[in-house]
PDB file of C-alpha atoms in Angstrom:
ATOM      1  CA  MET A  19    -103.107 -39.275 -11.670  1.00 42.00           C
ATOM      2  CA  ILE A  20    -106.170 -40.959  -9.747  1.00 46.00           C
ATOM      3  CA  ALA A  21    -105.690 -41.405  -5.301  1.00 45.00           C
ATOM      4  CA  PRO A  22    -104.428 -45.182  -4.638  1.00 46.00           C
ATOM      5  CA  HIS A  23    -108.437 -44.971  -3.130  1.00 52.00           C
ATOM      6  CA  LEU A  24    -111.400 -43.358  -5.563  1.00 61.00           C
ATOM      7  CA  ASP A  25    -114.532 -42.596  -2.504  1.00 63.00           C
ATOM      8  CA  ASP A  26    -114.808 -38.858  -3.226  1.00 84.00           C
ATOM      9  CA  HIS A  27    -114.357 -38.939  -7.410  1.00 92.00           C
ATOM     10  CA  THR A  28    -116.463 -40.332  -9.834  1.00 96.00           C
ATOM     11  CA  VAL A  29    -115.682 -42.126 -13.906  1.00 97.00           C
ATOM     12  CA  TYR A  30    -117.708 -41.067 -16.259  1.00 98.00           C
ATOM     13  CA  ILE A  31    -117.399 -42.568 -19.412  1.00 98.00           C
ATOM     14  CA  ALA A  32    -118.425 -39.953 -22.569  1.00 98.00           C
ATOM     15  CA  ALA A  33    -120.467 -40.608 -25.721  1.00 98.00           C
ATOM     16  CA  ALA A  34    -118.460 -41.249 -28.196  1.00 97.00           C
ATOM     17  CA  GLY A  35    -116.515 -38.297 -29.483  1.00 97.00           C
ATOM     18  CA  PHE A  36    -118.293 -36.308 -27.233  1.00 98.00           C
ATOM     19  CA  THR A  37    -115.429 -36.038 -24.683  1.00 98.00           C
ATOM     20  CA  ALA A  38    -114.345 -32.599 -24.779  1.00 97.00           C
ATOM     21  CA  ASP A  39    -118.183 -31.988 -24.448  1.00 98.00           C
ATOM     22  CA  LEU A  40    -118.487 -34.534 -20.811  1.00 98.00           C
ATOM     23  CA  VAL A  41    -116.065 -31.893 -19.800  1.00 98.00           C
ATOM     24  CA  HIS A  42    -116.571 -28.226 -19.994  1.00 97.00           C
ATOM     25  CA  GLU A  43    -120.224 -30.163 -18.862  1.00 97.00           C
ATOM     26  CA  LEU A  44    -118.868 -31.085 -15.617  1.00 97.00           C
ATOM     27  CA  GLU A  45    -116.046 -28.465 -15.367  1.00 96.00           C
ATOM     28  CA  ASP A  46    -118.317 -25.588 -15.905  1.00 91.00           C
ATOM     29  CA  LEU A  47    -121.698 -26.238 -16.151  1.00 87.00           C
ATOM     30  CA  HIS A  48    -120.921 -27.994 -12.134  1.00 89.00           C
ATOM     31  CA  GLY A  49    -117.282 -26.720 -10.983  1.00 91.00           C
ATOM     32  CA  ALA A  50    -115.741 -30.330 -11.140  1.00 93.00           C
ATOM     33  CA  ARG A  51    -112.357 -31.037 -10.732  1.00 95.00           C
ATOM     34  CA  VAL A  52    -110.892 -33.329 -14.076  1.00 96.00           C
ATOM     35  CA  LEU A  53    -108.223 -35.419 -12.594  1.00 94.00           C
ATOM     36  CA  ASP A  54    -107.325 -36.928 -15.336  1.00 95.00           C
ATOM     37  CA  VAL A  55    -108.486 -37.703 -19.413  1.00 97.00           C
ATOM     38  CA  ARG A  56    -107.994 -40.933 -21.108  1.00 96.00           C
ATOM     39  CA  GLY A  57    -110.034 -41.503 -24.402  1.00 96.00           C
ATOM     40  CA  ARG A  58    -113.417 -41.703 -23.056  1.00 98.00           C
ATOM     41  CA  LEU A  59    -113.052 -42.339 -19.805  1.00 98.00           C
ATOM     42  CA  VAL A  60    -113.551 -39.090 -17.543  1.00 98.00           C
ATOM     43  CA  VAL A  61    -111.862 -38.998 -13.477  1.00 97.00           C
ATOM     44  CA  ALA A  62    -113.469 -36.419 -11.650  1.00 96.00           C
ATOM     45  CA  ASP A  63    -113.730 -34.753  -8.340  1.00 94.00           C
ATOM     46  CA  GLY A  64    -116.417 -35.449  -5.669  1.00 93.00           C
ATOM     47  CA  PRO A  65    -119.974 -37.394  -6.013  1.00 93.00           C
ATOM     48  CA  PRO A  66    -121.766 -39.071  -9.536  1.00 94.00           C
ATOM     49  CA  ARG A  67    -123.043 -35.573 -10.821  1.00 93.00           C
ATOM     50  CA  PRO A  68    -126.177 -35.239 -14.178  1.00 91.00           C
ATOM     51  CA  ALA A  69    -124.041 -34.885 -16.777  1.00 96.00           C
ATOM     52  CA  ALA A  70    -125.741 -35.051 -20.334  1.00 98.00           C
ATOM     53  CA  TRP A  71    -123.045 -36.193 -22.596  1.00 98.00           C
ATOM     54  CA  ALA A  72    -121.778 -39.069 -20.263  1.00 98.00           C
ATOM     55  CA  GLN A  73    -122.872 -42.466 -21.389  1.00 98.00           C
ATOM     56  CA  ASN A  74    -122.253 -44.297 -18.537  1.00 98.00           C
ATOM     57  CA  VAL A  75    -121.296 -43.834 -14.955  1.00 98.00           C
ATOM     58  CA  TRP A  76    -119.579 -45.743 -12.342  1.00 97.00           C
ATOM     59  CA  LEU A  77    -120.742 -45.091  -9.343  1.00 95.00           C
ATOM     60  CA  GLU A  78    -118.782 -46.406  -7.326  1.00 93.00           C
ATOM     61  CA  PRO A  79    -114.752 -46.807  -8.158  1.00 95.00           C
ATOM     62  CA  VAL A  80    -112.426 -48.299  -6.580  1.00 94.00           C
ATOM     63  CA  THR A  81    -109.110 -49.724  -7.279  1.00 94.00           C
ATOM     64  CA  ILE A  82    -107.449 -52.605  -7.248  1.00 95.00           C
ATOM     65  CA  PRO A  83    -103.251 -53.522  -7.281  1.00 96.00           C
ATOM     66  CA  VAL A  84    -102.833 -57.349  -8.852  1.00 97.00           C
ATOM     67  CA  ALA A  85     -99.681 -58.630  -9.051  1.00 97.00           C
ATOM     68  CA  SER A  86    -100.724 -60.947 -12.232  1.00 98.00           C
ATOM     69  CA  ILE A  87    -103.262 -61.804 -14.702  1.00 98.00           C
ATOM     70  CA  GLY A  88    -104.799 -64.571 -12.712  1.00 98.00           C
ATOM     71  CA  ASP A  89    -104.524 -62.231  -9.753  1.00 98.00           C
ATOM     72  CA  ALA A  90    -106.970 -59.604 -11.655  1.00 98.00           C
ATOM     73  CA  ALA A  91    -108.749 -61.906 -11.879  1.00 98.00           C
ATOM     74  CA  ARG A  92    -109.445 -63.297  -9.102  1.00 98.00           C
ATOM     75  CA  LYS A  93    -109.647 -60.079  -7.299  1.00 97.00           C
ATOM     76  CA  LEU A  94    -112.592 -59.384  -9.388  1.00 98.00           C
ATOM     77  CA  LYS A  95    -114.998 -61.813 -10.149  1.00 97.00           C
ATOM     78  CA  GLY A  96    -114.167 -62.064  -5.624  1.00 97.00           C
ATOM     79  CA  ILE A  97    -116.323 -57.939  -6.186  1.00 96.00           C
ATOM     80  CA  GLN A  98    -118.941 -59.940  -8.267  1.00 96.00           C
ATOM     81  CA  ARG A  99    -119.322 -62.522 -11.426  1.00 96.00           C
ATOM     82  CA  ASN A 100    -120.673 -59.889 -14.602  1.00 96.00           C
ATOM     83  CA  TRP A 101    -117.667 -57.215 -15.847  1.00 97.00           C
ATOM     84  CA  HIS A 102    -116.621 -55.254 -19.029  1.00 97.00           C
ATOM     85  CA  LEU A 103    -114.020 -53.440 -20.498  1.00 97.00           C
ATOM     86  CA  HIS A 104    -113.568 -50.613 -21.073  1.00 97.00           C
ATOM     87  CA  ALA A 105    -110.001 -50.497 -22.554  1.00 95.00           C
ATOM     88  CA  THR A 106    -107.465 -48.187 -22.299  1.00 95.00           C
ATOM     89  CA  GLY A 107    -104.192 -49.362 -21.953  1.00 92.00           C
ATOM     90  CA  HIS A 108    -102.527 -51.809 -21.778  1.00 96.00           C
ATOM     91  CA  HIS A 109    -104.746 -53.742 -24.847  1.00 96.00           C
ATOM     92  CA  ARG A 110    -103.633 -57.190 -23.985  1.00 97.00           C
ATOM     93  CA  ARG A 111    -102.673 -57.334 -20.815  1.00 97.00           C
ATOM     94  CA  ALA A 112    -105.958 -55.885 -20.716  1.00 98.00           C
ATOM     95  CA  ALA A 113    -107.920 -59.162 -22.591  1.00 97.00           C
ATOM     96  CA  LEU A 114    -105.993 -61.764 -21.212  1.00 98.00           C
ATOM     97  CA  ILE A 115    -107.801 -60.133 -17.520  1.00 98.00           C
ATOM     98  CA  GLN A 116    -111.161 -59.907 -19.891  1.00 97.00           C
ATOM     99  CA  GLU A 117    -111.057 -63.889 -20.819  1.00 97.00           C
ATOM    100  CA  GLN A 118    -110.211 -65.000 -17.254  1.00 97.00           C
ATOM    101  CA  LEU A 119    -113.865 -63.659 -16.664  1.00 97.00           C
ATOM    102  CA  PRO A 120    -116.820 -65.036 -16.849  1.00 95.00           C
ATOM    103  CA  ARG A 121    -117.887 -64.168 -20.437  1.00 92.00           C
ATOM    104  CA  VAL A 122    -121.119 -62.582 -20.962  1.00 88.00           C
ATOM    105  CA  ALA A 123    -123.348 -62.330 -23.644  1.00 78.00           C
ATOM    106  CA  ALA A 124    -124.684 -59.253 -24.972  1.00 75.00           C
ATOM    107  CA  ARG A 125    -127.026 -59.757 -27.369  1.00 83.00           C
ATOM    108  CA  PRO A 126    -128.878 -58.309 -28.869  1.00 93.00           C
ATOM    109  CA  VAL A 127    -131.718 -56.351 -26.910  1.00 92.00           C
ATOM    110  CA  ALA A 128    -135.397 -57.097 -28.909  1.00 95.00           C
ATOM    111  CA  PHE A 129    -137.687 -53.807 -28.347  1.00 96.00           C
ATOM    112  CA  GLY A 130    -140.252 -54.097 -25.810  1.00 94.00           C
ATOM    113  CA  ASP A 131    -137.870 -55.755 -23.675  1.00 93.00           C
ATOM    114  CA  ALA A 132    -137.081 -54.869 -19.926  1.00 91.00           C
ATOM    115  CA  PRO A 133    -133.100 -53.942 -19.452  1.00 92.00           C
ATOM    116  CA  PRO A 134    -130.955 -56.918 -18.254  1.00 90.00           C
ATOM    117  CA  THR A 135    -131.187 -56.925 -14.040  1.00 90.00           C
ATOM    118  CA  ALA A 136    -128.081 -58.759 -13.194  1.00 89.00           C
ATOM    119  CA  PRO A 137    -125.286 -56.399 -11.931  1.00 91.00           C
ATOM    120  CA  LEU A 138    -122.460 -55.193 -15.493  1.00 96.00           C
ATOM    121  CA  GLY A 139    -119.858 -54.293 -14.074  1.00 97.00           C
ATOM    122  CA  SER A 140    -117.205 -51.819 -15.814  1.00 98.00           C
ATOM    123  CA  TRP A 141    -113.044 -52.131 -15.477  1.00 98.00           C
ATOM    124  CA  THR A 142    -110.061 -51.281 -16.451  1.00 98.00           C
ATOM    125  CA  LEU A 143    -106.423 -51.608 -16.904  1.00 97.00           C
ATOM    126  CA  TRP A 144    -105.602 -48.782 -15.484  1.00 95.00           C
ATOM    127  CA  GLU A 145    -101.312 -49.792 -15.034  1.00 95.00           C
ATOM    128  CA  PRO A 146    -100.092 -52.940 -15.550  1.00 96.00           C
ATOM    129  CA  ASP A 147    -100.504 -53.087 -12.203  1.00 96.00           C
ATOM    130  CA  LEU A 148    -103.412 -51.812 -10.682  1.00 96.00           C
ATOM    131  CA  VAL A 149    -107.225 -52.550 -12.334  1.00 97.00           C
ATOM    132  CA  LEU A 150    -109.863 -48.893 -12.159  1.00 96.00           C
ATOM    133  CA  ALA A 151    -113.721 -51.003 -10.983  1.00 97.00           C
ATOM    134  CA  SER A 152    -116.510 -50.102 -10.107  1.00 97.00           C
ATOM    135  CA  ALA A 153    -118.860 -52.751  -9.498  1.00 97.00           C
ATOM    136  CA  ARG A 154    -122.359 -50.461  -9.815  1.00 96.00           C
ATOM    137  CA  CYS A 155    -123.513 -47.979 -13.302  1.00 97.00           C
ATOM    138  CA  THR A 156    -125.315 -45.871 -14.487  1.00 97.00           C
ATOM    139  CA  SER A 157    -126.478 -48.010 -17.416  1.00 96.00           C
ATOM    140  CA  PRO A 158    -127.271 -51.967 -17.544  1.00 94.00           C
ATOM    141  CA  PHE A 159    -125.731 -52.172 -20.774  1.00 96.00           C
ATOM    142  CA  PRO A 160    -121.935 -52.175 -22.100  1.00 96.00           C
ATOM    143  CA  ASP A 161    -120.231 -48.775 -22.002  1.00 97.00           C
ATOM    144  CA  GLY A 162    -124.108 -47.584 -21.933  1.00 96.00           C
ATOM    145  CA  GLU A 163    -124.846 -48.467 -25.081  1.00 96.00           C
ATOM    146  CA  PRO A 164    -127.568 -50.962 -25.716  1.00 96.00           C
ATOM    147  CA  ARG A 165    -127.913 -53.271 -30.094  1.00 95.00           C
ATOM    148  CA  PHE A 166    -131.342 -53.966 -31.115  1.00 97.00           C
ATOM    149  CA  GLU A 167    -132.153 -56.460 -32.914  1.00 96.00           C
ATOM    150  CA  GLU A 168    -133.140 -54.004 -35.796  1.00 96.00           C
ATOM    151  CA  ASN A 169    -135.314 -53.684 -38.161  1.00 96.00           C
ATOM    152  CA  ARG A 170    -134.357 -53.600 -41.511  1.00 94.00           C
ATOM    153  CA  THR A 171    -137.005 -53.403 -44.281  1.00 96.00           C
ATOM    154  CA  VAL A 172    -139.920 -50.301 -42.706  1.00 96.00           C
ATOM    155  CA  PRO A 173    -138.359 -47.815 -40.732  1.00 96.00           C
ATOM    156  CA  PRO A 174    -137.461 -45.604 -43.577  1.00 95.00           C
ATOM    157  CA  THR A 175    -134.365 -44.055 -41.553  1.00 95.00           C
ATOM    158  CA  ARG A 176    -132.141 -45.441 -38.681  1.00 96.00           C
ATOM    159  CA  ALA A 177    -133.549 -42.627 -35.740  1.00 97.00           C
ATOM    160  CA  TYR A 178    -135.984 -44.850 -34.898  1.00 98.00           C
ATOM    161  CA  LEU A 179    -133.718 -46.536 -32.529  1.00 98.00           C
ATOM    162  CA  LYS A 180    -133.181 -42.977 -30.627  1.00 98.00           C
ATOM    163  CA  LEU A 181    -136.460 -43.822 -29.227  1.00 98.00           C
ATOM    164  CA  TRP A 182    -136.876 -47.489 -28.851  1.00 98.00           C
ATOM    165  CA  GLU A 183    -132.836 -46.461 -26.228  1.00 98.00           C
ATOM    166  CA  LEU A 184    -134.989 -44.037 -24.675  1.00 98.00           C
ATOM    167  CA  PHE A 185    -138.561 -45.710 -24.270  1.00 98.00           C
ATOM    168  CA  THR A 186    -136.329 -48.743 -22.423  1.00 97.00           C
ATOM    169  CA  LEU A 187    -134.369 -47.037 -21.199  1.00 96.00           C
ATOM    170  CA  ILE A 188    -137.688 -44.542 -17.962  1.00 95.00           C
ATOM    171  CA  GLY A 189    -140.002 -47.700 -18.894  1.00 95.00           C
ATOM    172  CA  ARG A 190    -142.347 -45.267 -20.498  1.00 96.00           C
ATOM    173  CA  ARG A 191    -143.485 -45.041 -23.844  1.00 97.00           C
ATOM    174  CA  PRO A 192    -146.874 -43.828 -25.176  1.00 98.00           C
ATOM    175  CA  ALA A 193    -150.051 -46.132 -24.141  1.00 97.00           C
ATOM    176  CA  PRO A 194    -152.384 -47.351 -26.973  1.00 98.00           C
ATOM    177  CA  GLY A 195    -154.932 -44.302 -27.607  1.00 97.00           C
ATOM    178  CA  GLU A 196    -153.114 -41.735 -26.314  1.00 98.00           C
ATOM    179  CA  LEU A 197    -152.676 -39.146 -28.706  1.00 97.00           C
ATOM    180  CA  CYS A 198    -148.749 -37.828 -29.926  1.00 98.00           C
ATOM    181  CA  LEU A 199    -147.710 -35.318 -31.688  1.00 97.00           C
ATOM    182  CA  ASP A 200    -144.164 -35.906 -34.208  1.00 97.00           C
ATOM    183  CA  LEU A 201    -143.296 -32.723 -35.010  1.00 96.00           C
ATOM    184  CA  GLY A 202    -140.651 -32.114 -37.934  1.00 95.00           C
ATOM    185  CA  SER A 203    -141.805 -36.215 -38.398  1.00 96.00           C
ATOM    186  CA  CYS A 204    -140.460 -36.887 -42.558  1.00 96.00           C
ATOM    187  CA  PRO A 205    -139.504 -39.650 -43.325  1.00 97.00           C
ATOM    188  CA  GLY A 206    -141.787 -40.933 -40.674  1.00 97.00           C
ATOM    189  CA  GLY A 207    -139.662 -43.605 -38.303  1.00 97.00           C
ATOM    190  CA  TRP A 208    -140.614 -41.975 -34.776  1.00 98.00           C
ATOM    191  CA  THR A 209    -144.149 -41.720 -36.609  1.00 98.00           C
ATOM    192  CA  TRP A 210    -143.652 -45.164 -37.456  1.00 98.00           C
ATOM    193  CA  VAL A 211    -142.508 -45.634 -33.946  1.00 98.00           C
ATOM    194  CA  LEU A 212    -145.403 -43.906 -32.171  1.00 98.00           C
ATOM    195  CA  ALA A 213    -147.734 -46.150 -34.763  1.00 98.00           C
ATOM    196  CA  GLU A 214    -147.210 -49.462 -34.105  1.00 98.00           C
ATOM    197  CA  LEU A 215    -147.089 -48.503 -29.541  1.00 98.00           C
ATOM    198  CA  GLY A 216    -151.381 -47.944 -30.822  1.00 98.00           C
ATOM    199  CA  ALA A 217    -151.219 -44.595 -30.247  1.00 98.00           C
ATOM    200  CA  ARG A 218    -152.473 -42.287 -32.985  1.00 98.00           C
ATOM    201  CA  VAL A 219    -150.784 -39.467 -34.164  1.00 98.00           C
ATOM    202  CA  PHE A 220    -150.924 -36.825 -35.352  1.00 97.00           C
ATOM    203  CA  SER A 221    -147.406 -36.113 -37.944  1.00 97.00           C
ATOM    204  CA  VAL A 222    -146.515 -32.286 -38.917  1.00 96.00           C
ATOM    205  CA  ASP A 223    -144.120 -31.961 -41.717  1.00 96.00           C
ATOM    206  CA  LYS A 224    -143.468 -29.628 -45.021  1.00 95.00           C
ATOM    207  CA  ALA A 225    -141.996 -33.143 -46.598  1.00 96.00           C
ATOM    208  CA  ASP A 226    -144.155 -36.202 -47.040  1.00 96.00           C
ATOM    209  CA  ILE A 227    -143.676 -38.805 -45.219  1.00 97.00           C
ATOM    210  CA  ALA A 228    -143.016 -42.142 -46.057  1.00 97.00           C
ATOM    211  CA  PRO A 229    -145.844 -43.242 -48.223  1.00 97.00           C
ATOM    212  CA  HIS A 230    -146.006 -46.745 -46.532  1.00 97.00           C
ATOM    213  CA  ILE A 231    -145.775 -44.486 -42.685  1.00 97.00           C
ATOM    214  CA  ALA A 232    -148.306 -42.182 -43.570  1.00 97.00           C
ATOM    215  CA  ALA A 233    -151.001 -45.123 -44.829  1.00 97.00           C
ATOM    216  CA  HIS A 234    -150.754 -46.201 -40.996  1.00 98.00           C
ATOM    217  CA  PRO A 235    -155.102 -46.452 -39.578  1.00 98.00           C
ATOM    218  CA  ASN A 236    -153.028 -44.635 -36.060  1.00 98.00           C
ATOM    219  CA  VAL A 237    -151.701 -41.971 -38.304  1.00 98.00           C
ATOM    220  CA  ASN A 238    -152.509 -38.636 -39.870  1.00 97.00           C
ATOM    221  CA  PHE A 239    -150.598 -36.868 -41.681  1.00 97.00           C
ATOM    222  CA  CYS A 240    -150.475 -32.188 -42.386  1.00 94.00           C
ATOM    223  CA  THR A 241    -147.794 -31.318 -43.843  1.00 95.00           C
ATOM    224  CA  GLY A 242    -146.991 -28.080 -42.423  1.00 92.00           C
ATOM    225  CA  SER A 243    -144.248 -25.966 -40.570  1.00 91.00           C
ATOM    226  CA  ALA A 244    -143.447 -28.352 -37.281  1.00 87.00           C
ATOM    227  CA  PHE A 245    -142.634 -24.278 -35.715  1.00 89.00           C
ATOM    228  CA  GLY A 246    -146.190 -22.876 -37.390  1.00 87.00           C
ATOM    229  CA  LEU A 247    -148.333 -25.631 -34.971  1.00 86.00           C
ATOM    230  CA  ASP A 248    -150.071 -22.872 -32.601  1.00 85.00           C
ATOM    231  CA  PRO A 249    -150.232 -24.789 -29.606  1.00 89.00           C
ATOM    232  CA  ARG A 250    -153.562 -22.825 -28.476  1.00 85.00           C
ATOM    233  CA  HIS A 251    -155.749 -24.367 -32.085  1.00 83.00           C
ATOM    234  CA  ALA A 252    -154.171 -28.050 -31.626  1.00 82.00           C
ATOM    235  CA  GLY A 253    -156.473 -28.908 -28.661  1.00 85.00           C
ATOM    236  CA  ALA A 254    -154.297 -30.574 -26.056  1.00 91.00           C
ATOM    237  CA  VAL A 255    -152.475 -33.882 -26.470  1.00 95.00           C
ATOM    238  CA  ASP A 256    -150.510 -36.463 -24.207  1.00 97.00           C
ATOM    239  CA  TRP A 257    -147.234 -36.763 -25.473  1.00 98.00           C
ATOM    240  CA  LEU A 258    -145.004 -33.888 -28.050  1.00 98.00           C
ATOM    241  CA  PHE A 259    -142.198 -35.213 -30.085  1.00 98.00           C
ATOM    242  CA  SER A 260    -139.414 -33.543 -32.300  1.00 98.00           C
ATOM    243  CA  ASP A 261    -137.079 -34.813 -34.247  1.00 97.00           C
ATOM    244  CA  VAL A 262    -136.666 -32.267 -36.386  1.00 95.00           C
ATOM    245  CA  ILE A 263    -133.645 -30.777 -37.828  1.00 93.00           C
ATOM    246  CA  CYS A 264    -133.475 -26.715 -35.912  1.00 94.00           C
ATOM    247  CA  TYR A 265    -131.348 -24.845 -33.723  1.00 95.00           C
ATOM    248  CA  PRO A 266    -131.752 -25.924 -30.470  1.00 97.00           C
ATOM    249  CA  ASP A 267    -132.615 -22.017 -29.354  1.00 96.00           C
ATOM    250  CA  ARG A 268    -135.790 -22.142 -32.006  1.00 95.00           C
ATOM    251  CA  LEU A 269    -136.463 -25.856 -30.491  1.00 96.00           C
ATOM    252  CA  LEU A 270    -136.566 -24.219 -26.558  1.00 97.00           C
ATOM    253  CA  ALA A 271    -138.978 -21.549 -28.244  1.00 96.00           C
ATOM    254  CA  THR A 272    -140.981 -23.186 -28.997  1.00 94.00           C
ATOM    255  CA  VAL A 273    -141.385 -26.162 -26.967  1.00 96.00           C
ATOM    256  CA  GLY A 274    -141.909 -22.932 -24.300  1.00 95.00           C
ATOM    257  CA  ARG A 275    -144.609 -21.760 -25.564  1.00 94.00           C
ATOM    258  CA  TRP A 276    -146.607 -25.828 -24.714  1.00 94.00           C
ATOM    259  CA  LEU A 277    -144.609 -25.271 -21.858  1.00 95.00           C
ATOM    260  CA  GLU A 278    -147.045 -22.196 -20.679  1.00 94.00           C
ATOM    261  CA  LEU A 279    -150.274 -23.146 -22.569  1.00 92.00           C
ATOM    262  CA  GLY A 280    -150.302 -26.435 -20.101  1.00 91.00           C
ATOM    263  CA  GLN A 281    -151.630 -28.530 -23.410  1.00 89.00           C
ATOM    264  CA  CYS A 282    -148.949 -31.203 -23.349  1.00 95.00           C
ATOM    265  CA  ARG A 283    -148.189 -33.504 -20.550  1.00 94.00           C
ATOM    266  CA  ASN A 284    -145.084 -35.636 -22.061  1.00 98.00           C
ATOM    267  CA  PHE A 285    -141.972 -34.363 -24.343  1.00 98.00           C
ATOM    268  CA  VAL A 286    -139.488 -36.027 -25.876  1.00 98.00           C
ATOM    269  CA  CYS A 287    -137.413 -33.837 -28.015  1.00 98.00           C
ATOM    270  CA  THR A 288    -134.032 -33.991 -30.152  1.00 98.00           C
ATOM    271  CA  LEU A 289    -131.344 -31.012 -30.034  1.00 98.00           C
ATOM    272  CA  LYS A 290    -129.646 -31.335 -32.376  1.00 97.00           C
ATOM    273  CA  PHE A 291    -126.361 -29.027 -32.532  1.00 97.00           C
ATOM    274  CA  GLN A 292    -123.923 -27.763 -35.477  1.00 91.00           C
ATOM    275  CA  SER A 293    -120.211 -27.535 -35.776  1.00 89.00           C
ATOM    276  CA  GLU A 294    -120.907 -26.613 -31.749  1.00 94.00           C
ATOM    277  CA  THR A 295    -122.864 -27.459 -28.698  1.00 97.00           C
ATOM    278  CA  ASP A 296    -124.624 -24.707 -27.451  1.00 97.00           C
ATOM    279  CA  HIS A 297    -124.281 -25.593 -24.107  1.00 96.00           C
ATOM    280  CA  ALA A 298    -126.266 -22.536 -22.432  1.00 96.00           C
ATOM    281  CA  THR A 299    -129.638 -23.774 -24.259  1.00 97.00           C
ATOM    282  CA  ALA A 300    -129.006 -27.011 -23.803  1.00 97.00           C
ATOM    283  CA  ARG A 301    -128.952 -25.590 -19.487  1.00 96.00           C
ATOM    284  CA  ALA A 302    -131.875 -24.299 -20.775  1.00 97.00           C
ATOM    285  CA  PHE A 303    -133.777 -27.632 -21.313  1.00 98.00           C
ATOM    286  CA  ALA A 304    -131.948 -28.386 -18.448  1.00 96.00           C
ATOM    287  CA  ALA A 305    -133.736 -26.187 -16.114  1.00 95.00           C
ATOM    288  CA  VAL A 306    -136.558 -27.338 -16.799  1.00 97.00           C
ATOM    289  CA  PRO A 307    -138.281 -28.432 -13.421  1.00 96.00           C
ATOM    290  CA  GLY A 308    -138.452 -32.547 -13.737  1.00 96.00           C
ATOM    291  CA  SER A 309    -137.045 -32.709 -17.200  1.00 97.00           C
ATOM    292  CA  ARG A 310    -134.207 -34.889 -18.156  1.00 97.00           C
ATOM    293  CA  LEU A 311    -131.291 -34.366 -20.785  1.00 97.00           C
ATOM    294  CA  LEU A 312    -128.922 -37.008 -21.714  1.00 97.00           C
ATOM    295  CA  HIS A 313    -127.335 -38.304 -25.089  1.00 98.00           C
ATOM    296  CA  LEU A 314    -128.655 -41.881 -26.450  1.00 98.00           C
ATOM    297  CA  ALA A 315    -125.832 -44.534 -27.662  1.00 97.00           C
ATOM    298  CA  HIS A 316    -128.527 -43.351 -31.003  1.00 97.00           C
ATOM    299  CA  ASN A 317    -128.010 -39.958 -31.164  1.00 98.00           C
ATOM    300  CA  LYS A 318    -124.973 -38.137 -32.707  1.00 97.00           C
ATOM    301  CA  HIS A 319    -124.136 -34.641 -32.176  1.00 98.00           C
ATOM    302  CA  GLU A 320    -127.255 -34.049 -30.337  1.00 98.00           C
ATOM    303  CA  LEU A 321    -128.874 -34.808 -27.149  1.00 98.00           C
ATOM    304  CA  THR A 322    -132.287 -36.278 -25.867  1.00 98.00           C
ATOM    305  CA  TRP A 323    -134.753 -34.094 -23.947  1.00 98.00           C
ATOM    306  CA  VAL A 324    -137.121 -35.219 -21.911  1.00 98.00           C
ATOM    307  CA  LEU A 325    -140.669 -34.454 -19.240  1.00 98.00           C
ATOM    308  CA  LEU A 326    -142.433 -36.719 -18.300  1.00 97.00           C
ATOM    309  CA  ARG A 327    -145.682 -35.489 -16.013  1.00 89.00           C
ATOM    310  CA  ASP A 328    -147.936 -38.729 -15.743  1.00 72.00           C
TER     311      ASP A 328
END
């Protein structure tokens, strides 16, 4: 059971379907003590820790005793205007409280728009007479899950949404004219995103990418193995991207060769796990100085590794 005050606690919202991975990460990697788990909501002791499997983190959690539905709404509005309900139980009563709070329109994001700047707090009804809430969270999106105005005609799959989400969150993307290497690019969704940004894209895969993407004036497609390309022969590139399906340790070895040579400034790679999460390799990626490991809302059983050196 959580304490009546949470000054020395943090609340994490796990990526959907990966609560066990988040608990493992907090306990085994960071030595945190997990105090309670309700669905995707994980309460752990100590200050916020870097948790790749957390979709959102509540930075200032507090418990608020409430006498009624109206009392709960008044107390939340007394803290700030915008709140998102993360339901963990007592669903009807929680929904009635949320109805008395100002409506927050979670409109789909147009790619290229900046993330929302208005503070968005998160709350849940922990007990019928107890609200658990945080006015500050790590993500400006409800539960850390942005929705985009999708392009349903050009990209061959929805994998392009991973790059849209990442670029939106980090506020960085390849600039026009920069050289991007897309390893294992078939069917071409990531290549399309990069080419549309004006970057020059060298796209590599054993299988062909979609013909309309290969024909893009900014795309140079080459048939070959993503892992057979020797960085010593490729020359300097501004960005290396990989969404290839492979074991994470093989991707780590490939990235290691590029890091050792120093011919690439920025990296964006997807670690795709099989039936079990390879926590050891994930930790090895996270240990690369200056890099970041995160679960995007559009990831599946995956993590995205980012290293920006500009």
